[in-house]
PDB file of C-alpha atoms and ligand atoms in Angstrom:
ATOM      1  CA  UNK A   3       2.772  13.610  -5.190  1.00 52.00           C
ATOM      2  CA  UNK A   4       6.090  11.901  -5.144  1.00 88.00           C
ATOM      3  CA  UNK A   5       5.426   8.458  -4.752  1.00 96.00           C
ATOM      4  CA  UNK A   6       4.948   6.577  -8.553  1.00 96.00           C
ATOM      5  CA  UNK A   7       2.309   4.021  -8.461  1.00 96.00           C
ATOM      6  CA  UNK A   8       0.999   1.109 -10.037  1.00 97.00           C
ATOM      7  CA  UNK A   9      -1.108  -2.141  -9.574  1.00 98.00           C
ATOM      8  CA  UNK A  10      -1.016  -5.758  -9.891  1.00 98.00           C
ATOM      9  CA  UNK A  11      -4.558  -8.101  -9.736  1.00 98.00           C
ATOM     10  CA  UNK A  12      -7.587  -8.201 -10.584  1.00 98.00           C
ATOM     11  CA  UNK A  13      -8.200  -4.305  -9.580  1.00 98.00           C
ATOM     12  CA  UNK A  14      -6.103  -1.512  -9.606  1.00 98.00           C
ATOM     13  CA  UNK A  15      -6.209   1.991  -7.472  1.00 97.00           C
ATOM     14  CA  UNK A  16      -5.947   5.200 -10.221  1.00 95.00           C
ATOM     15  CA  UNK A  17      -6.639   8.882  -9.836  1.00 92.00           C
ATOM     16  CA  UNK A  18      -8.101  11.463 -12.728  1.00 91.00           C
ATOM     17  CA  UNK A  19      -8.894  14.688 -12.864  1.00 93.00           C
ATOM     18  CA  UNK A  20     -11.926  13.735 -14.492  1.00 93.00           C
ATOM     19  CA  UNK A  21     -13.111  10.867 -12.194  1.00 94.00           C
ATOM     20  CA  UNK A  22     -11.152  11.200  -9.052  1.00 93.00           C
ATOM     21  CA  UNK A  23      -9.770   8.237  -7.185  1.00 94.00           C
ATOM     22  CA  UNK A  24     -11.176   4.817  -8.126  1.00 96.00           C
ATOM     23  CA  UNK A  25     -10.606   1.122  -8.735  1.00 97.00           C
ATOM     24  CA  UNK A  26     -10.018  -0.030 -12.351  1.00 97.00           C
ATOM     25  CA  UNK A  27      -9.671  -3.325 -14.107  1.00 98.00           C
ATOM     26  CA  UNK A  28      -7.543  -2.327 -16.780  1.00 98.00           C
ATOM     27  CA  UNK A  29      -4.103   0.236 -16.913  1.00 97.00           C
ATOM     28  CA  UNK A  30      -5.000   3.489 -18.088  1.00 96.00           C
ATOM     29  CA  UNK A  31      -2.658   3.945 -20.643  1.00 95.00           C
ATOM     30  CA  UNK A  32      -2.046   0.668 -22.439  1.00 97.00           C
ATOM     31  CA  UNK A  33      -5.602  -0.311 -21.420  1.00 97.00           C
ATOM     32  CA  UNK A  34      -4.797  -3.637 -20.575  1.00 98.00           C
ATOM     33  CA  UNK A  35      -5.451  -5.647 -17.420  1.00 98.00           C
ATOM     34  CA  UNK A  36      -3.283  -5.295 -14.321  1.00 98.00           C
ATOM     35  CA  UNK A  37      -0.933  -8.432 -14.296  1.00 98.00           C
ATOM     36  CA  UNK A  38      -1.599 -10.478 -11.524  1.00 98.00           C
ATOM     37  CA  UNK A  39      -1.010 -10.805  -8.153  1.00 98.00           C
ATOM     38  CA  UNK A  40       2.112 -12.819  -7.314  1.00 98.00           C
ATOM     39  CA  UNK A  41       2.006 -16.607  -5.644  1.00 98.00           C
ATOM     40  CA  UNK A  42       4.270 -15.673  -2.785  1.00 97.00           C
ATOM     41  CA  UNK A  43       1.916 -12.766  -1.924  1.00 98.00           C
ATOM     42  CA  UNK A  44      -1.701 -14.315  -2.210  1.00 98.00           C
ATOM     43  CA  UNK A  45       0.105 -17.086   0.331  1.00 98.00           C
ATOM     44  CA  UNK A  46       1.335 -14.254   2.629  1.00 98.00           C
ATOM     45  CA  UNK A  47      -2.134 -12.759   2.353  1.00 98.00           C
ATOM     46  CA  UNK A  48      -3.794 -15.817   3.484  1.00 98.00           C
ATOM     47  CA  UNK A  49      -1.272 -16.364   6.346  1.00 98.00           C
ATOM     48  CA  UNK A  50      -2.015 -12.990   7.569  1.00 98.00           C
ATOM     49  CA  UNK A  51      -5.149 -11.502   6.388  1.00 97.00           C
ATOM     50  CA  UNK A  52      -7.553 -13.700   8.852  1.00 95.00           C
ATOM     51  CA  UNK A  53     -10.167 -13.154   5.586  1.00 97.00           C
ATOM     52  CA  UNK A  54     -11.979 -16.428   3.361  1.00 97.00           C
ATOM     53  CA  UNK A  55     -11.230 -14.340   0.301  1.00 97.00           C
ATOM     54  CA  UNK A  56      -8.015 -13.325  -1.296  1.00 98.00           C
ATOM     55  CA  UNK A  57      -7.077 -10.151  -2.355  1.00 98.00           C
ATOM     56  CA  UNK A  58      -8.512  -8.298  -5.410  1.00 98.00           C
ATOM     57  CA  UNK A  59      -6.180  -5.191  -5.637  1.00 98.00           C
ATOM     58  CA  UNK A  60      -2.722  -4.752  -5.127  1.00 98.00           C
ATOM     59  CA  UNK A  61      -1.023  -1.134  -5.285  1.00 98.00           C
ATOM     60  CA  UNK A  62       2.084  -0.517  -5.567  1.00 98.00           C
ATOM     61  CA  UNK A  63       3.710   2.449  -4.225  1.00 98.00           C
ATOM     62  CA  UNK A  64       7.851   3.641  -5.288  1.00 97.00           C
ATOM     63  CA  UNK A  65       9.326   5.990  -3.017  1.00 97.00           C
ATOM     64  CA  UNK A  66      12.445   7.520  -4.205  1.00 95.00           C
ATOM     65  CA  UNK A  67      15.020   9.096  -1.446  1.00 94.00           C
ATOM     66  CA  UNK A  68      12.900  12.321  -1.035  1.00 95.00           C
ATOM     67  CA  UNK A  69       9.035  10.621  -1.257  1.00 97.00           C
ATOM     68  CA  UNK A  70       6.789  11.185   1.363  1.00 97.00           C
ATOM     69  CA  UNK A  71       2.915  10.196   1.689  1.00 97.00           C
ATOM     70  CA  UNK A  72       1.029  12.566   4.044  1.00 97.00           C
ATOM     71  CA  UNK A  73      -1.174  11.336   6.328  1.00 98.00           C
ATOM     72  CA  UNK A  74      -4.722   9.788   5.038  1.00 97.00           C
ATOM     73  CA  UNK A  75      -7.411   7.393   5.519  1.00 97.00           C
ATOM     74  CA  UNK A  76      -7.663   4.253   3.074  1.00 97.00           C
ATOM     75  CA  UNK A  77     -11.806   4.731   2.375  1.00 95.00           C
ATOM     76  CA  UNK A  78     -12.350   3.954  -1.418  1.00 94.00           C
ATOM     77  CA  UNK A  79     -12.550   0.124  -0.664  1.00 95.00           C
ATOM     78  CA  UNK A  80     -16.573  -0.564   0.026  1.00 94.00           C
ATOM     79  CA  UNK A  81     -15.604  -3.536   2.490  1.00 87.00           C
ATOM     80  CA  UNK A  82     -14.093  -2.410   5.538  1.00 94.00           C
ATOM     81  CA  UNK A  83     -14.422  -6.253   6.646  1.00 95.00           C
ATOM     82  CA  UNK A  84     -11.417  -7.037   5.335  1.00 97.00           C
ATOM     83  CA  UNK A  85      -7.994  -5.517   6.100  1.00 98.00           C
ATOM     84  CA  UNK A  86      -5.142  -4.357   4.124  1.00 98.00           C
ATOM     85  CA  UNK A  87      -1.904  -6.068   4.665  1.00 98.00           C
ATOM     86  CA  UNK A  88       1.052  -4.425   3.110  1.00 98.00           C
ATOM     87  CA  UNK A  89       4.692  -5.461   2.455  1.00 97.00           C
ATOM     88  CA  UNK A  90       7.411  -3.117   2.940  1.00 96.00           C
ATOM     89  CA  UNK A  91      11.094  -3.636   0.837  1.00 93.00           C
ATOM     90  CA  UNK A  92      14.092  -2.011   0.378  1.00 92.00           C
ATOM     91  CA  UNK A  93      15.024   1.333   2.685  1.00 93.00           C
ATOM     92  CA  UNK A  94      13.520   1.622   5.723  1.00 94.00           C
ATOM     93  CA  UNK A  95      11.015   4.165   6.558  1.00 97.00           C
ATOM     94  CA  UNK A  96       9.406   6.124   9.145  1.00 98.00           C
ATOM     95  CA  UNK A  97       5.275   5.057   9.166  1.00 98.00           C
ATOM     96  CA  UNK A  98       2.784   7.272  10.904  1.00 98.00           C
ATOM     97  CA  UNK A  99       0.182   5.942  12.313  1.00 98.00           C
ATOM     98  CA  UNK A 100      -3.261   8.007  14.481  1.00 98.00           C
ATOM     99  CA  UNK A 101      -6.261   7.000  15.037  1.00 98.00           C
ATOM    100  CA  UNK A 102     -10.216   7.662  13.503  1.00 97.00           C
ATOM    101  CA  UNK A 103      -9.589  11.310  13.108  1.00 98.00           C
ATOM    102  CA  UNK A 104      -6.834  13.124  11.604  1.00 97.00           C
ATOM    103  CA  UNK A 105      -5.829  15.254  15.043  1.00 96.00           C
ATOM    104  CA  UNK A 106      -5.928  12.313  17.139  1.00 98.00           C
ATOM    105  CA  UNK A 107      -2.854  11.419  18.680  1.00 98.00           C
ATOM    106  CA  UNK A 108      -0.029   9.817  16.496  1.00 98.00           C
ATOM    107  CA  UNK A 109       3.167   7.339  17.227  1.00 98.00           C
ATOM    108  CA  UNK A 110       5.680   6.654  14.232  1.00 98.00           C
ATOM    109  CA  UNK A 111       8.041   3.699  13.800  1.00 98.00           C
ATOM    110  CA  UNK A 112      10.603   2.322  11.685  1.00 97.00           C
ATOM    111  CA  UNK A 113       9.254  -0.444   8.615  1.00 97.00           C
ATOM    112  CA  UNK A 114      12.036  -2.520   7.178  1.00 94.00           C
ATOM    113  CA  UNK A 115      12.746  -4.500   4.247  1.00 92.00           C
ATOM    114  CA  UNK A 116      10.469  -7.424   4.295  1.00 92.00           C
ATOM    115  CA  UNK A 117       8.073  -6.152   7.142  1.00 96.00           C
ATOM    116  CA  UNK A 118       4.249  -6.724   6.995  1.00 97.00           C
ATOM    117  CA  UNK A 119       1.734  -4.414   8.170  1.00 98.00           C
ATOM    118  CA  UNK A 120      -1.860  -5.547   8.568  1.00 98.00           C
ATOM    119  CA  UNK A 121      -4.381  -2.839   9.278  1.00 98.00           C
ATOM    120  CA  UNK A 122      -7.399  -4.706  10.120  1.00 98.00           C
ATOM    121  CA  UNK A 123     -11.050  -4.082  12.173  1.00 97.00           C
ATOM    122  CA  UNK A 124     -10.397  -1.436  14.006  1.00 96.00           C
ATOM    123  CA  UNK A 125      -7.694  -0.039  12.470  1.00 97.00           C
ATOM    124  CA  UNK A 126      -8.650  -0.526   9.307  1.00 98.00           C
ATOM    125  CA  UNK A 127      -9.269   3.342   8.745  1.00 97.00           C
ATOM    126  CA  UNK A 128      -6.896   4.644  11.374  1.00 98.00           C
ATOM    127  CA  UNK A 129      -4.510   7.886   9.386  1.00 98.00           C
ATOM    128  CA  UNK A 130      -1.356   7.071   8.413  1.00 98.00           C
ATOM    129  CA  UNK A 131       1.589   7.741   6.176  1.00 98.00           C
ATOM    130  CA  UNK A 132       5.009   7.856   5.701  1.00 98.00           C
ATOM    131  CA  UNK A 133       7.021  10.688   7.082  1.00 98.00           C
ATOM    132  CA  UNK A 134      10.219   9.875   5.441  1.00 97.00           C
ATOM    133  CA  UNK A 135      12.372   6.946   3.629  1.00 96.00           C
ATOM    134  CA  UNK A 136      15.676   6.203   5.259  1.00 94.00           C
ATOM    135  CA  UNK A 137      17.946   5.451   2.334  1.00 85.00           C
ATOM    136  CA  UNK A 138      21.021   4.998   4.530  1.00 78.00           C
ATOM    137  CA  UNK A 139      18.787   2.244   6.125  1.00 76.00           C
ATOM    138  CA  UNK A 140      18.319  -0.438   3.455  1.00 74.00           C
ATOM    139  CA  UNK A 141      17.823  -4.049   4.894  1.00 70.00           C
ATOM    140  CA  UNK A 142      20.387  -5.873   2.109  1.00 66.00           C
ATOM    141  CA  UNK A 143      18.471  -9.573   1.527  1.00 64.00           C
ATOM    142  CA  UNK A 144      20.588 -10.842  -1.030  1.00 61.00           C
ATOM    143  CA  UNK A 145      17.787 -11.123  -3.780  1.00 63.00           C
ATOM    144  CA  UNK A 146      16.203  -7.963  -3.600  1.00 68.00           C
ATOM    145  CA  UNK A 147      17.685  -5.449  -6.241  1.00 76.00           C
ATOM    146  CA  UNK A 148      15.750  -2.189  -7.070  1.00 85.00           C
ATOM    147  CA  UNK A 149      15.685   0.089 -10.068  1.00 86.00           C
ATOM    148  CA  UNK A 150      18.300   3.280  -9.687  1.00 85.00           C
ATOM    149  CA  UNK A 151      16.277   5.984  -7.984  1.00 89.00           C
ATOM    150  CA  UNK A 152      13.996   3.830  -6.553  1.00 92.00           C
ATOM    151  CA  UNK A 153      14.654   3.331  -2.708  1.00 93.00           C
ATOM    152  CA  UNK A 154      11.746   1.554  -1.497  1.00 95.00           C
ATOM    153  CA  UNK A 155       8.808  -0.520  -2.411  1.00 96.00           C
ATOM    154  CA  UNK A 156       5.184  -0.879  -0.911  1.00 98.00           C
ATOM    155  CA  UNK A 157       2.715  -3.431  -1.565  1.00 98.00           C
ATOM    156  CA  UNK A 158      -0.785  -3.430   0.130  1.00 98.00           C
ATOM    157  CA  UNK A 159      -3.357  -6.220  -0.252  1.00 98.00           C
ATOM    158  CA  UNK A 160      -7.014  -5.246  -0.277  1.00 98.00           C
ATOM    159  CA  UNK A 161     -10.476  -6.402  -0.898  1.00 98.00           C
ATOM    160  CA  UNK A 162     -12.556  -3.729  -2.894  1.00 97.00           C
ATOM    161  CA  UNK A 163     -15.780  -4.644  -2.003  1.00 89.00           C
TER     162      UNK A 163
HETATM  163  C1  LIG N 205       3.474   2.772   2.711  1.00 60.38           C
HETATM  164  N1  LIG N 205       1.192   2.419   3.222  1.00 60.38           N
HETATM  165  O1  LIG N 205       3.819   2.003   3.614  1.00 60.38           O
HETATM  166  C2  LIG N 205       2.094   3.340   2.656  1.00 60.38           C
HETATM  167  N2  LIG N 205      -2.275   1.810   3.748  1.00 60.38           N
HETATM  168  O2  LIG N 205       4.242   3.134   1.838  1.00 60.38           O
HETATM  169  C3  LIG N 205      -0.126   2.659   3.290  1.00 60.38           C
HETATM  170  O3  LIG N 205      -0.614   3.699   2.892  1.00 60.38           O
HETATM  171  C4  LIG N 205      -0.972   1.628   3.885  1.00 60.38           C
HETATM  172  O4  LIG N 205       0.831   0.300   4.701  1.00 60.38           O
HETATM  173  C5  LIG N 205      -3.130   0.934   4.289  1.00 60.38           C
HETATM  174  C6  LIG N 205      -2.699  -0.183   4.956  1.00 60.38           C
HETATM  175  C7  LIG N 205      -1.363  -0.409   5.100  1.00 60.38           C
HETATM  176  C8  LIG N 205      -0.461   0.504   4.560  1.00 60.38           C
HETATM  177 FE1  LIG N 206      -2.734   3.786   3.103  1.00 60.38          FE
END
């Protein structure tokens, strides 16, 4: 997979060989816990989420120019109640999004620097992924500055359940 990953809050999303893909407390190689969920984004989360809880997971996904993700379902949450809101910055990229079932009909569309994207009731386990990053498309804020290689940066928001 091309896209480098890692967590902030109380939770974080991990894949093994041995146990598969799962929510853990603590980082897998240092073993400590994830560090926590920025201010800006628990406020953004209860702006947008609709939910009385905030957010125990957030994953964090680096594309580089090349990354793709192909097209899944997010199902290893045990609440479905509450959606997943995700922040989008630096390049552009072309989303995916279907519907319950991966042949169902699909539309793609551009997500931007500083874009949120709340999947929610619903939608909350439509397919989707990203088809491509747009380097030559990079939204320039002013105070966003990304490691070399690194294009773009996702954030999603989720209860675990
Ligand atoms: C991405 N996003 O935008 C990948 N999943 O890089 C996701 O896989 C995603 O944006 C669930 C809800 C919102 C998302
Ligand atoms: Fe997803």
């Amino acid at each position: 997979m091309s896209v480098r990953m890692t967590n902030c809050g109380p939770l974080g999303w991990m894949s093994d060989k041995e146990k598969g893909y799962r929510y853990e407390p603590r980082h897998p190689l240092t073993g400590e816990p994830w560090p926590p969920i920025p201010p800006i984004l628990l406020e953004a989360w209860e702006r947008l989420a609709d939910y009385p809880k905030p957010p125990e997971a957030c994953l964090i996904n680096v594309y580089g120019p090349q990354s793709r993700m192909g097209l899944h379902q997010d199902r290893d949450e045990k609440d479905f109640s509450a959606p997943i809101v995700s922040f989008s910055l630096g390049a552009d990229c072309l989303f995916r999004i279907g519907g319950a079932k991966r042949g169902d009909p699909t539309i793609s569309f551009v997500l931007s620097s500083g874009d949120a994207l709340t999947l929610g009731g619903e939608s909350r386990t439509r397919f989707h992924g990203v088809d491509r990053i747009l380097p030559k498309f990079a939204a320039n804020h002013g105070f966003i500055d990304l490691p070399a290689g690194v294009a773009r940066i996702n954030l999603t928001l989720r209860r675990v359940g």
